[in-house]
Coordinates of C-alpha atoms in Angstrom, one line a residue:
X203 CA 0.0 0.0 0.0
X204 CA 1.3 3.5 -0.9
X205 CA 2.3 5.5 2.1
X206 CA 1.5 8.7 0.3
X207 CA -1.5 10.8 1.2
X208 CA -3.9 12.1 -1.4
X209 CA -5.6 15.5 -1.5
X210 CA -8.8 15.5 -3.5
X211 CA -9.1 18.9 -5.1
X212 CA -10.7 20.5 -8.2
X213 CA -11.0 24.3 -8.2
X214 CA -14.5 23.8 -9.6
X215 CA -15.8 22.7 -6.1
X216 CA -15.9 26.4 -5.3
X217 CA -18.9 26.5 -7.6
X218 CA -20.9 25.1 -4.7
X219 CA -22.2 28.5 -3.9
X220 CA -25.5 29.3 -2.4
X221 CA -25.0 33.1 -2.9
X222 CA -23.4 36.1 -1.2
X223 CA -25.7 36.2 1.8
X224 CA -25.3 32.5 2.7
X225 CA -23.0 31.5 5.5
X226 CA -21.3 28.7 3.5
X227 CA -19.0 31.0 1.6
X228 CA -16.9 29.0 -0.9
X229 CA -14.0 31.3 -0.2
X230 CA -13.3 29.1 2.8
X231 CA -12.3 26.3 0.4
X232 CA -10.1 28.5 -1.8
X233 CA -8.3 30.0 1.2
X234 CA -7.7 26.5 2.7
X235 CA -6.2 25.3 -0.5
X236 CA -4.0 28.5 -0.7
X237 CA -2.8 28.0 2.9
X238 CA -2.0 24.3 2.2
X239 CA 0.2 25.5 -0.7
X240 CA 1.7 28.3 1.3
X241 CA 3.1 25.7 3.7
X242 CA 4.4 23.6 0.9
X243 CA 2.1 20.7 1.8
X244 CA 1.2 20.3 -1.9
X245 CA 4.7 18.8 -2.3
X246 CA 4.1 16.2 0.4
X247 CA 1.0 14.6 -1.1
X248 CA -0.6 13.7 -4.4
X249 CA -3.3 16.1 -5.6
X250 CA -6.0 14.4 -7.6
X251 CA -9.2 15.7 -9.2
X252 CA -11.7 12.9 -9.3
X253 CA -14.6 12.7 -11.7
X254 CA -18.0 13.9 -10.6
X255 CA -20.2 11.2 -9.1
X256 CA -22.4 9.8 -11.8
X257 CA -26.0 8.9 -11.5
X258 CA -25.4 5.2 -10.6
X259 CA -23.0 6.3 -7.8
X260 CA -25.4 8.9 -6.5
X261 CA -28.2 6.3 -6.3
X262 CA -26.1 4.3 -3.9
X263 CA -27.6 6.7 -1.3
X264 CA -30.0 9.1 -3.0
X265 CA -33.4 8.3 -4.6
X266 CA -33.8 8.6 -8.4
X267 CA -36.6 11.1 -8.1
X268 CA -34.5 13.3 -5.8
X269 CA -31.5 13.3 -8.2
X270 CA -33.9 14.3 -11.0
X271 CA -35.3 17.2 -8.8
X272 CA -31.7 18.4 -8.2
X273 CA -30.9 18.3 -11.9
X274 CA -34.1 20.2 -12.7
X275 CA -33.4 22.9 -10.1
X276 CA -29.8 23.1 -11.3
X277 CA -30.9 23.8 -14.9
X278 CA -33.6 26.3 -13.8
X279 CA -33.4 27.4 -10.1
X280 CA -36.9 28.9 -10.5
X281 CA -38.4 25.4 -10.6
X282 CA -36.8 24.2 -7.4
X283 CA -39.2 21.8 -5.5
X284 CA -39.3 22.7 -1.8
X285 CA -40.7 19.2 -1.1
X286 CA -37.2 18.0 -1.8
X287 CA -35.6 20.6 0.5
X288 CA -34.6 22.6 -2.6
X289 CA -35.1 26.4 -2.9
X290 CA -35.2 26.9 0.8
X291 CA -33.4 29.4 3.0
X292 CA -30.8 26.8 4.0
X293 CA -30.5 25.2 0.5
X294 CA -31.4 27.8 -2.1
X295 CA -31.2 26.5 -5.7
X296 CA -28.5 27.9 -8.0
X297 CA -27.5 27.3 -11.5
X298 CA -25.0 24.4 -11.8
X299 CA -26.0 23.0 -8.4
X300 CA -26.1 19.4 -9.5
X301 CA -22.7 19.6 -11.2
X302 CA -21.0 21.2 -8.2
X303 CA -22.6 18.9 -5.7
X304 CA -21.8 15.8 -7.8
X305 CA -18.2 17.0 -8.1
X306 CA -17.8 17.3 -4.4
X307 CA -19.3 13.9 -4.0
X308 CA -17.0 12.5 -6.6
X309 CA -14.0 13.7 -4.6
X310 CA -15.1 11.7 -1.5
X311 CA -15.9 8.7 -3.6
X312 CA -12.6 8.9 -5.3
X313 CA -10.9 9.2 -1.9
X314 CA -12.7 6.0 -0.8
X315 CA -11.6 4.2 -4.0
X316 CA -8.0 5.3 -3.6
X317 CA -7.7 4.2 0.0
X318 CA -9.5 0.9 -0.5
X319 CA -7.4 -0.1 -3.5
X320 CA -4.2 0.8 -1.8
X321 CA -3.3 3.8 -4.0
X322 CA -3.1 6.0 -0.9
X323 CA -3.1 5.3 2.8
X324 CA -4.8 8.6 3.7
X325 CA -7.1 10.8 1.5
X326 CA -8.5 14.2 2.3
X327 CA -11.5 16.0 0.8
X328 CA -12.0 19.1 2.9
X329 CA -14.7 20.3 0.4
X330 CA -16.8 17.3 1.5
X331 CA -18.4 16.3 4.7
X332 CA -21.9 17.4 3.6
X333 CA -23.5 15.1 6.1
X334 CA -27.1 16.4 6.4
X335 CA -28.3 15.5 2.9
X336 CA -30.9 12.7 3.1
X337 CA -31.7 10.0 0.5
X338 CA -34.6 12.1 -0.8
X339 CA -34.0 15.7 0.3
X340 CA -31.4 18.4 0.7
X341 CA -30.9 19.7 4.2
X342 CA -28.6 21.9 6.2
X343 CA -26.6 23.3 3.3
X344 CA -26.1 19.8 1.9
X345 CA -27.4 18.6 -1.5
X346 CA -25.6 15.3 -2.0
X347 CA -24.2 13.3 1.0
X348 CA -20.7 12.7 -0.1
X349 CA -19.7 11.1 3.3
X350 CA -22.5 8.5 2.9
X351 CA -21.7 8.0 -0.7
X352 CA -18.0 7.3 0.1
X353 CA -19.0 4.7 2.7
X354 CA -21.5 3.1 0.3
X355 CA -18.8 2.9 -2.4
X356 CA -16.5 1.2 0.2
X357 CA -19.2 -1.4 0.9
X358 CA -19.8 -1.9 -2.9
X359 CA -16.0 -2.6 -3.3
X360 CA -16.2 -5.2 -0.6
X361 CA -15.6 -3.6 2.8
X362 CA -17.3 -5.4 5.6
X363 CA -16.7 -2.9 8.4
X364 CA -16.5 0.9 7.9
X365 CA -16.4 3.3 10.9
X366 CA -17.6 6.9 10.5
X367 CA -16.6 9.5 13.2
X368 CA -18.2 12.9 12.9
X369 CA -17.0 15.8 15.1
X370 CA -19.0 18.6 13.4
X371 CA -21.0 20.7 15.9
X372 CA -24.2 19.5 14.2
X373 CA -25.4 15.9 14.3
X374 CA -24.3 13.7 11.4
X375 CA -28.0 12.8 10.7
X376 CA -27.8 12.0 7.0
X377 CA -25.0 9.5 7.4
X378 CA -26.7 7.9 10.4
X379 CA -30.0 7.7 8.4
X380 CA -28.3 6.1 5.4
X381 CA -26.9 3.2 7.5
X382 CA -29.5 3.0 10.3
X383 CA -30.1 -0.7 9.6
X384 CA -26.7 -1.7 8.3
X385 CA -24.4 -3.4 10.8
X386 CA -21.5 -3.1 8.5
X387 CA -21.3 0.7 9.3
X388 CA -20.6 2.2 12.7
X389 CA -21.6 5.9 12.9
X390 CA -20.3 8.0 15.9
X391 CA -21.3 11.6 16.2
X392 CA -20.2 14.2 18.8
X393 CA -22.3 17.3 18.5
X394 CA -24.1 20.0 20.4
X395 CA -27.2 18.8 22.1
X396 CA -30.3 18.6 19.8
X397 CA -32.2 20.7 22.3
X398 CA -30.2 23.7 21.3
X399 CA -29.1 23.1 17.7
X400 CA -30.2 22.0 14.2
X401 CA -31.1 19.3 13.2
X402 CA -32.6 18.4 16.6
X403 CA -31.5 14.8 16.2
X404 CA -28.6 12.8 17.7
X405 CA -30.1 11.9 21.0
X406 CA -28.1 9.1 22.8
X407 CA -31.1 6.8 22.5
X408 CA -30.7 6.8 18.7
X409 CA -28.7 3.6 18.4
X410 CA -29.6 1.9 15.1
X411 CA -32.3 -0.6 14.2
X412 CA -32.6 -4.3 13.6
X413 CA -29.3 -6.2 13.3
X414 CA -27.6 -2.8 13.4
X415 CA -28.8 -1.9 16.9
X416 CA -25.7 -0.5 18.7
X417 CA -24.1 0.7 15.5
X418 CA -25.2 4.3 15.9
X419 CA -23.5 6.3 18.7
X420 CA -24.4 9.8 19.7
X421 CA -22.7 12.0 22.2
X422 CA -24.9 15.1 22.7
X423 CA -22.8 17.8 24.3
X424 CA -24.2 20.7 26.4
X425 CA -23.9 24.2 24.8
X426 CA -20.8 25.9 26.0
X427 CA -18.6 22.8 26.1
X428 CA -15.0 23.8 25.7
X429 CA -11.7 22.0 24.9
X430 CA -11.3 19.9 28.1
X431 CA -14.9 18.6 28.0
X432 CA -14.9 18.0 24.2
X433 CA -11.7 16.1 24.3
X434 CA -12.8 14.2 27.4
X435 CA -16.0 13.1 25.6
X436 CA -14.2 12.1 22.5
X437 CA -11.7 9.9 24.3
X438 CA -14.4 8.5 26.7
X439 CA -16.4 7.0 23.8
X440 CA -14.7 6.8 20.4
X441 CA -11.5 4.7 21.0
X442 CA -13.3 2.0 22.9
X443 CA -16.1 1.6 20.4
X444 CA -13.7 1.6 17.5
X445 CA -11.6 -1.1 19.2
X446 CA -14.6 -3.2 19.5
X447 CA -15.9 -2.7 15.9
X448 CA -12.4 -3.3 14.3
X449 CA -13.0 -1.2 11.2
X450 CA -11.3 -1.9 7.9
X451 CA -11.5 1.8 7.0
X452 CA -12.0 4.9 9.1
X453 CA -14.0 7.8 7.6
X454 CA -13.9 11.1 9.7
X455 CA -15.8 14.4 9.3
X456 CA -14.1 17.5 10.7
X457 CA -16.6 20.3 10.6
X458 CA -14.8 23.3 12.1
X459 CA -18.0 24.8 13.5
X460 CA -17.3 23.6 17.0
X461 CA -15.0 26.6 17.3
X462 CA -15.8 29.4 19.8
X463 CA -15.8 32.0 17.0
X464 CA -18.3 30.1 14.8
X465 CA -21.4 32.2 14.3
X466 CA -23.9 29.3 14.0
X467 CA -23.5 27.2 17.1
X468 CA -22.7 27.3 20.8
X469 CA -19.7 25.1 21.6
X470 CA -16.4 26.8 22.7
X471 CA -13.7 24.6 21.2
X472 CA -10.4 26.0 20.1
X473 CA -8.4 25.4 16.9
X474 CA -5.9 23.6 19.1
X475 CA -8.4 21.1 20.4
X476 CA -9.6 20.5 16.8
X477 CA -6.0 19.7 15.9
X478 CA -5.8 17.3 18.8
X479 CA -8.8 15.4 17.6
X480 CA -7.4 15.3 14.1
X481 CA -4.2 13.7 15.5
X482 CA -6.3 11.3 17.5
X483 CA -8.3 10.2 14.4
X484 CA -5.0 9.6 12.5
X485 CA -3.7 7.5 15.4
X486 CA -7.0 5.6 15.6
X487 CA -6.9 4.8 11.9
X488 CA -3.4 3.3 12.3
X489 CA -4.4 1.5 15.4
X490 CA -7.6 -0.1 14.2
X491 CA -7.8 0.2 10.4
X492 CA -4.3 -0.5 9.1
X493 CA -3.9 3.3 8.5
X494 CA -6.8 3.5 6.0
X495 CA -8.2 7.0 6.7
X496 CA -10.5 9.2 4.7
X497 CA -10.9 12.6 6.2
X498 CA -13.6 15.1 5.1
X499 CA -14.4 18.7 5.9
X500 CA -17.9 19.8 6.9
X501 CA -19.4 22.9 8.5
X502 CA -17.4 26.0 9.6
X503 CA -18.6 29.5 9.1
X504 CA -15.7 31.6 10.5
X505 CA -14.4 31.4 7.0
X506 CA -11.2 33.4 7.4
X507 CA -10.2 33.0 11.1
X508 CA -10.9 29.3 11.6
X509 CA -11.7 27.1 8.7
X510 CA -8.5 27.4 6.6
X511 CA -6.2 26.9 9.6
X512 CA -8.2 23.9 10.9
X513 CA -8.3 22.1 7.6
X514 CA -4.7 22.9 6.8
X515 CA -3.8 21.2 10.0
X516 CA -5.9 18.2 8.9
X517 CA -4.1 18.0 5.5
X518 CA -0.7 18.4 7.1
X519 CA -1.4 15.5 9.6
X520 CA -2.6 13.3 6.7
X521 CA 0.5 14.2 4.7
X522 CA 2.7 13.1 7.6
X523 CA 4.1 16.6 8.2
X524 CA 2.0 18.2 11.0
X525 CA 2.3 22.0 11.3
X526 CA 3.4 23.0 14.8
X527 CA 0.7 25.2 16.4
X528 CA 3.0 28.1 17.1
X529 CA 4.0 28.3 13.4
X530 CA 3.7 31.8 11.9
X531 CA 1.4 32.0 8.9
X532 CA 3.1 33.0 5.6
X533 CA 2.7 36.7 4.9
X534 CA 1.7 36.0 1.3
X535 CA -1.4 34.2 2.5
X536 CA -2.4 36.9 4.9
X537 CA -2.2 39.4 2.0
X538 CA -4.3 37.2 -0.1
X539 CA -6.9 37.0 2.6
X540 CA -7.1 40.8 2.9
X541 CA -7.3 41.2 -0.9
X542 CA -10.1 38.7 -1.2
X543 CA -12.2 39.4 1.9
X544 CA -11.0 42.8 3.3
X545 CA -10.6 40.9 6.6
X546 CA -7.5 40.6 8.7
X547 CA -6.0 37.1 8.7
X548 CA -4.6 35.3 11.8
X549 CA -0.9 35.4 12.4
X550 CA -0.3 31.9 13.8
X551 CA -1.6 28.4 13.4
X552 CA -2.9 28.3 17.0
X553 CA -5.4 30.0 19.3
X554 CA -2.6 30.0 21.9
X555 CA -4.0 27.0 23.9
X556 CA -1.6 24.3 22.8
X557 CA -1.0 21.8 24.4
X558 CA -4.6 21.1 25.2
X559 CA -5.4 18.8 28.1
X560 CA -8.4 16.9 29.5
X561 CA -9.2 14.5 32.3
X562 CA -9.4 10.8 31.2
X563 CA -12.7 9.1 31.8
X564 CA -10.9 6.2 33.6
X565 CA -9.9 8.6 36.4
X566 CA -13.6 8.8 37.4
X567 CA -16.6 10.9 36.7
X568 CA -18.9 13.4 38.4
X569 CA -22.6 12.4 38.0
X570 CA -23.6 16.0 38.7
X571 CA -21.5 17.4 35.9
X572 CA -23.4 18.1 32.7
X573 CA -20.6 17.0 30.4
X574 CA -20.2 13.8 32.3
X575 CA -23.9 13.2 32.1
X576 CA -23.7 13.5 28.3
X577 CA -20.9 10.9 28.2
X578 CA -22.7 8.6 30.6
X579 CA -25.9 8.8 28.5
X580 CA -24.0 7.8 25.3
X581 CA -22.1 5.0 27.0
X582 CA -25.2 3.6 28.7
X583 CA -27.3 3.7 25.5
X584 CA -24.7 1.9 23.3
X585 CA -22.0 0.1 25.3
X586 CA -24.3 -2.7 26.6
X587 CA -25.6 -3.4 23.1
X588 CA -22.0 -4.0 22.0
X589 CA -21.2 -6.1 25.0
X590 CA -19.1 -3.3 26.6
X591 CA -19.2 -2.1 30.2
X592 CA -20.9 1.3 30.4

């Protein structure tokens, strides 16, 4: 198997553009790619532009009538059918929507193919992670669910156990729904509690159905959770469940909207803690999946201050050349940021909180603590179903 990492990138993914007033500004993708290049990471990995996902691939997850509705709205946004979640405030129709969405999906599917076939050990598509799209509807800024499509393609290629870990601030509802009754797929989501955030799903009691009961894991975190609590929750649940499941491939989604500066949610996580979880996911892939790791982007709406730095750290870790948090950001990139956005760019690759620390679950817990209550709820809902001690 090749030790090289693969970056999935086609400049045309920036055509996934809901308009100037929408929080998902595609400049976040362009600026991430520029920062990756500014650190010379493009020389450390192979950059590949995969083909857009074709209709047969899209139908691994999405209904035929939904794909037809997306195509129709893409050709004429005025005919967008809101019964499919198209033409809404969250998912306004735009010309070329099908093409841009299928291209992003194609990058994640291409990443899955490269990793499964041994052409790359790690593959990153930071334009992906559009985890809210349902089989028959757009939702939450997501038209096609590239994460679910990548997993479905792995299964089609012969994978028997695929684990998906989602650390976006929003519940990974579309991926969970796609594999709700499929015991070959383990979905784990750490997210802000559904009482306080879209999509109001991801309760700990959501554990899968039928033979897949115990294959959906949800850690619903209280609003205001910061670095120590977020990392404590991750390490109290994810490693143990992955060790039990023994995945052949690890797929992770790294939405940057857990950050304390993100305008759409209420967690208080730093860039440094996000980097720590990225490192942990890399380590878990090597520990449990022979290193096979597909890493995706996701949400993140602090498009200058947070997203490019967070996902550049992700690319660097995948490439085997992590960027030290205290590293100064190249001046050329900061000038590009100002020229393109009129915003001031950050100076360093840290929020000044490295190294981050947390209390390990094995050291004991406080049943009166809200964070510990969230972890306990997740463990008690799922661990017994998997034969693990809660």
